[in-house]
CSV table of C-alpha atoms in Angstrom, one decimal:
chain,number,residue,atom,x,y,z
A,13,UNK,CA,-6.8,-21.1,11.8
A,14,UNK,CA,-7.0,-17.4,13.3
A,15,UNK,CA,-4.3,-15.9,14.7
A,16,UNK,CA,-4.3,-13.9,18.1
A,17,UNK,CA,-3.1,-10.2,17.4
A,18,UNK,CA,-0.2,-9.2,17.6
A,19,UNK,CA,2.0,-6.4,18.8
A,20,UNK,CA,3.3,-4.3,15.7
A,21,UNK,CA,5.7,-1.2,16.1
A,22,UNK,CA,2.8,1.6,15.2
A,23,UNK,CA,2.3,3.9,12.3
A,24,UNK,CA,-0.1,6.2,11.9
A,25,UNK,CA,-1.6,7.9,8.6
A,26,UNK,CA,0.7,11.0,9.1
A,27,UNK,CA,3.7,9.0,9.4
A,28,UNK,CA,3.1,6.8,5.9
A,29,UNK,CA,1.7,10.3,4.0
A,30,UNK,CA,5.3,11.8,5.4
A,31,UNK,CA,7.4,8.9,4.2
A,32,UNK,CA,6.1,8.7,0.6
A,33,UNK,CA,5.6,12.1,-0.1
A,34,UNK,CA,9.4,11.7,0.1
A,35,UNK,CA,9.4,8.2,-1.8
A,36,UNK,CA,7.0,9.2,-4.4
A,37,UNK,CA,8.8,11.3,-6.9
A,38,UNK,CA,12.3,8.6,-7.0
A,39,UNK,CA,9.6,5.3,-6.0
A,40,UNK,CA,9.6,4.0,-9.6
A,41,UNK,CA,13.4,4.4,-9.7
A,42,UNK,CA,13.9,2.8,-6.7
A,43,UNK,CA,11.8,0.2,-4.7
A,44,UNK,CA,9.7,0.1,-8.1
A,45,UNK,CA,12.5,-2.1,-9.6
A,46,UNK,CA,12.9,-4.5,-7.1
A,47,UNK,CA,9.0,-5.1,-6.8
A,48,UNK,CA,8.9,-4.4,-10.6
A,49,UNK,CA,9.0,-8.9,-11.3
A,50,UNK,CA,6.6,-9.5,-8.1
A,51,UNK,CA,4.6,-6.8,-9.5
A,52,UNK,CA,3.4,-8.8,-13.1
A,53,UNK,CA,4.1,-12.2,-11.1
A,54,UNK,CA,1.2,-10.8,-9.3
A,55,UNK,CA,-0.8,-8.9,-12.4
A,56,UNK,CA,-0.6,-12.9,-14.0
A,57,UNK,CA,-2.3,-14.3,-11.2
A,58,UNK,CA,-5.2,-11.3,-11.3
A,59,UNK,CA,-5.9,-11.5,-14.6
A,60,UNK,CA,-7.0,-15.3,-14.3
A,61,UNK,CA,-10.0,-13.9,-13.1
A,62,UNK,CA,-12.5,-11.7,-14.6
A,63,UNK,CA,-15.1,-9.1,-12.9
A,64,UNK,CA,-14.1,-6.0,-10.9
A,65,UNK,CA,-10.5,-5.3,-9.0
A,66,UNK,CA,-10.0,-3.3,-6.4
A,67,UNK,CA,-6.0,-2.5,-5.9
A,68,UNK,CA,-5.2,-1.3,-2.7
A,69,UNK,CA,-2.3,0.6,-2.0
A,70,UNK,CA,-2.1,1.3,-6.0
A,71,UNK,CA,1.0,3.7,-5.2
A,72,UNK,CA,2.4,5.6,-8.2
A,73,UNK,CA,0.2,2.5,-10.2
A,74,UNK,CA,3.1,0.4,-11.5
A,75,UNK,CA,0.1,-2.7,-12.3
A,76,UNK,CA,-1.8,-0.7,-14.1
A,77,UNK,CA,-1.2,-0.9,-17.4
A,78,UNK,CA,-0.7,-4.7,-17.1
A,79,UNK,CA,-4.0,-5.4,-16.3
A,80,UNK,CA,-6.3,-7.2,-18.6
A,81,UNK,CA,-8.7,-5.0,-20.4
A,82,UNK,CA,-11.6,-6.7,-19.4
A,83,UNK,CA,-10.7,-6.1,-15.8
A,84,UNK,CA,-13.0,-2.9,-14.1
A,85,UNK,CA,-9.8,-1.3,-12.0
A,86,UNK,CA,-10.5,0.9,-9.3
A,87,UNK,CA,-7.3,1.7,-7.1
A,88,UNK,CA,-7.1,3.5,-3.6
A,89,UNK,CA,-4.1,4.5,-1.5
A,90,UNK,CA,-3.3,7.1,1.2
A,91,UNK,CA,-1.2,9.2,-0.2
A,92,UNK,CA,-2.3,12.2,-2.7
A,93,UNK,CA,1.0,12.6,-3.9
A,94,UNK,CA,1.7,8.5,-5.1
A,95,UNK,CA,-1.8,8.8,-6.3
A,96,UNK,CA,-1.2,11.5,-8.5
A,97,UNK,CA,1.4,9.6,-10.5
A,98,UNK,CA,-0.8,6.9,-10.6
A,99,UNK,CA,-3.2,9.0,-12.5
A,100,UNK,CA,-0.2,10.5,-15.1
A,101,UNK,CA,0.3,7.0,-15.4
A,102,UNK,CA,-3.3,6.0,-16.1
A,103,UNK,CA,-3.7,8.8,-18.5
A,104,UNK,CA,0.0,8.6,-20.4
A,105,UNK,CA,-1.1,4.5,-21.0
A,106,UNK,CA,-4.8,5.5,-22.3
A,107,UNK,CA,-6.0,3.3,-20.3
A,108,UNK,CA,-9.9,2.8,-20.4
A,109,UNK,CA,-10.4,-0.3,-17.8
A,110,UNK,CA,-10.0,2.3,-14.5
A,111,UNK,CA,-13.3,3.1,-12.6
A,112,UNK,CA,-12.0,5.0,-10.4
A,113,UNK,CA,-8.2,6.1,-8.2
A,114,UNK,CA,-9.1,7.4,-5.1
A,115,UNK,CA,-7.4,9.1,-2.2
A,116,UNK,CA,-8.7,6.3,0.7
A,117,UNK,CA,-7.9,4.8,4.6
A,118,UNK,CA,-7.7,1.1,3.4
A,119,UNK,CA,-8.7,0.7,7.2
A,120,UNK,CA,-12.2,2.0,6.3
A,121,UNK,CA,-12.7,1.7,2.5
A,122,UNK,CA,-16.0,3.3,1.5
A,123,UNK,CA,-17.2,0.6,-0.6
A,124,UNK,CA,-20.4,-1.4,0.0
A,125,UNK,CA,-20.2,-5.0,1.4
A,126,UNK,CA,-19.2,-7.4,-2.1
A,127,UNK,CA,-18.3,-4.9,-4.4
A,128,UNK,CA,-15.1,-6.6,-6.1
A,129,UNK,CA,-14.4,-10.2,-7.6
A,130,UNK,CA,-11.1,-9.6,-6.9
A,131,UNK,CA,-9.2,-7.4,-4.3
A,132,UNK,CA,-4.9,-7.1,-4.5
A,133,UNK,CA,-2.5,-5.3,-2.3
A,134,UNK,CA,1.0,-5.5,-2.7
A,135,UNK,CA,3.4,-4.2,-0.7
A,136,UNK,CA,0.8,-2.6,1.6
A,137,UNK,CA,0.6,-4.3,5.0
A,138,UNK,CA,3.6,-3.2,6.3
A,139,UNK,CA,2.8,0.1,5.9
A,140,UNK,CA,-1.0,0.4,7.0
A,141,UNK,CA,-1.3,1.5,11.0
A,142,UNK,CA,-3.8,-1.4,11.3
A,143,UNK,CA,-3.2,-4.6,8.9
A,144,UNK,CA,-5.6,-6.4,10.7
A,145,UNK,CA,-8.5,-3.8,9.8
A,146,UNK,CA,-7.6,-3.7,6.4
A,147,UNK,CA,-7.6,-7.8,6.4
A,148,UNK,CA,-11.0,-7.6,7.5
A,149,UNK,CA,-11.8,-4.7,5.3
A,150,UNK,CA,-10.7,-6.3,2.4
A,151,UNK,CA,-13.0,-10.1,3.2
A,152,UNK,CA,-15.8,-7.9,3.6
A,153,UNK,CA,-15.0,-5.6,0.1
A,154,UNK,CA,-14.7,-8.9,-1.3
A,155,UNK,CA,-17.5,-11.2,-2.9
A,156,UNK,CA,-18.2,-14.9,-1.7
A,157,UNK,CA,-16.3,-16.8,-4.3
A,158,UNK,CA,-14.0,-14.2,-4.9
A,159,UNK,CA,-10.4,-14.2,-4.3
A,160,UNK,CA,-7.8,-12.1,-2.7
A,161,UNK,CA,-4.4,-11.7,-3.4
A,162,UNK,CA,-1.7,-10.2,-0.6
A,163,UNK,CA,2.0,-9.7,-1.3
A,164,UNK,CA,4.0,-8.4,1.2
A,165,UNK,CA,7.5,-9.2,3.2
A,166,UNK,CA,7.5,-11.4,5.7
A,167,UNK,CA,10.1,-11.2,8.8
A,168,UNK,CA,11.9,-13.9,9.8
A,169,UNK,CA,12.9,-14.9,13.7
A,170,UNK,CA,16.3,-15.7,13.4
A,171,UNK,CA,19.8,-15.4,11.1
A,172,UNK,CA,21.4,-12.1,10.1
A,173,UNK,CA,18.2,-11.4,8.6
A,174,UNK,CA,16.2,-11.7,11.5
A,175,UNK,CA,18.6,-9.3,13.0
A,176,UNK,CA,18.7,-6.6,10.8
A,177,UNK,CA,15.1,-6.8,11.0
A,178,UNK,CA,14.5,-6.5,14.2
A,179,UNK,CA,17.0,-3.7,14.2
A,180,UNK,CA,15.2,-2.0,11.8
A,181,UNK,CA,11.6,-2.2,13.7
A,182,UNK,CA,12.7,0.9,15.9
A,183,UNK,CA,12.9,3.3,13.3
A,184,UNK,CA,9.7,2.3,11.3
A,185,UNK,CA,8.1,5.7,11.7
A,186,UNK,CA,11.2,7.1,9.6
A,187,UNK,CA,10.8,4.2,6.9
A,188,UNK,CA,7.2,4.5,6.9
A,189,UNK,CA,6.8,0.6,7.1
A,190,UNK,CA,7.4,-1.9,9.7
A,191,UNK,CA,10.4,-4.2,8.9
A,192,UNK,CA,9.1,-6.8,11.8
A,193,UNK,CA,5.9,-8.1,10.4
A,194,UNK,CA,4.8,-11.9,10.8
A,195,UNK,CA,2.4,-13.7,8.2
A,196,UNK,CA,0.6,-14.5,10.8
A,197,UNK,CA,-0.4,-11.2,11.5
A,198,UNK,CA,-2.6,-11.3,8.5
A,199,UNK,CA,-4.6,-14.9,9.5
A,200,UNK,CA,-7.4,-13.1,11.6
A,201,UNK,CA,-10.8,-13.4,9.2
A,202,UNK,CA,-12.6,-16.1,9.6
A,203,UNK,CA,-14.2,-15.1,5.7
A,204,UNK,CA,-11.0,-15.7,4.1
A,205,UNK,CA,-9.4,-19.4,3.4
A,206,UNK,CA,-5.8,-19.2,2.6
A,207,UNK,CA,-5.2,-21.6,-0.4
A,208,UNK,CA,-2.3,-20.9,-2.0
A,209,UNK,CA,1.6,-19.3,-0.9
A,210,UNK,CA,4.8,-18.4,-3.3
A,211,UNK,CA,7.9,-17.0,-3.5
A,212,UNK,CA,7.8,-13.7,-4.7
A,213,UNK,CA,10.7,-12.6,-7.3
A,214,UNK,CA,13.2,-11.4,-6.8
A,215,UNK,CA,15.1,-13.7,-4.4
A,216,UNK,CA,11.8,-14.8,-2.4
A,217,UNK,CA,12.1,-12.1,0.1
A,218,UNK,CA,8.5,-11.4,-0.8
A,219,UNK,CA,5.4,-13.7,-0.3
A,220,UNK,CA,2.5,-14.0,-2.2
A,221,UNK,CA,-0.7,-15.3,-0.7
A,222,UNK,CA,-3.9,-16.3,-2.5
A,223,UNK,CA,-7.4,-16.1,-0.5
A,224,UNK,CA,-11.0,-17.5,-1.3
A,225,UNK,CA,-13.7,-15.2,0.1
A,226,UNK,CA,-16.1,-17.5,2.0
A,227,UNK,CA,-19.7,-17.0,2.3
């Protein structure tokens, strides 16, 4: 069932290029390790599948290398300076399954309608200005048949953690991500059928969610 929209605390692209040009040269040291397990928990489930993969959000391109070989990569994300890491990465790993990593407003990708068998972003929706355009960007990216695959924290009403996140959501322009976001802010394409949700390691305080594309 969709979702109505919902209010978000906004971002906009200058505030997430400003927070990870400071993130990207410590990201791998840093929030790298604790998404490092959701990461190839994530990478397991892709490479189930076979065809084209569009990552977005690839970052400093942690999933790279643990793509399948027979998987055609192609990674966007915002920010030139993640990117470029991403590409040291590519090149240091020889790795010869990436079409393309390109500089790109997951809001608008540039890619025709059904290009990808399979589209992935981790750790992404929190920091987009506009999940629900890149929801919609990614059903229509995606082919009929195909599957996406989301991982992202999910905020919680009430406890301590509920708290601190809502505490948190006033200063999401410094973070660069929003630390108030609701799954349900992602169930608004009637193209995509959710069919599958897990824990994400560690400690379940990520999600992962598994899409169909619909005709």
């Amino acid at each position: 069932m969709l979702q109505p929209r919902l209010k978000l605390v906004d971002l906009d692209n200058h505030d997430v290029r400003r927070a990870y040009k400071r993130w990207a040269p410590v990201y791998d040291a840093t929030f790298g390790k604790v998404v490092e397990a959701g990461v190839r928990q994530t990478v397991a489930l892709a490479n189930k599948y076979d065809g084209r993969l569009l990552e977005v959000g690839v970052g400093t391109g942690l999933a790279l290398p643990l793509y399948k070989p027979s998987l055609r990569v192609t990674g966007i994300d915002l920010s030139p300076d993640m990117l470029q890491r991403a590409r040291e990465r590519a090149a240091k790993s020889r790795l010869r399954n990436i079409e393309a990593l390109a500089e790109m407003d997951a809001t608008a990708l540039s890619f025709p309608d059904r290009s990808f068998d399979i589209t992935v972003a981790m750790y992404v929706m929190t920091v987009v200005p506009d999940p629900e355009k890149v929801v919609h960007e990614i059903a229509r990216v995606t082919r009929p048949g195909g599957v996406a695959i989301i991982v992202n924290h999910f905020s919680v009403e009430r406890g301590l953690r509920g708290a601190v996140e809502k505490r948190l959501a006033g200063f999401a322009d410094i973070l660069g991500w929003r630390p108030e976001f609701p799954q349900d802010a992602l169930m608004v394409s009637n193209k995509l059928e959710l069919i599958q949700v897990r824990p994400v390691r560690p400690f379940g305080f990520f999600r992962q969610l598994l899409f169909r594309r619909l005709p």
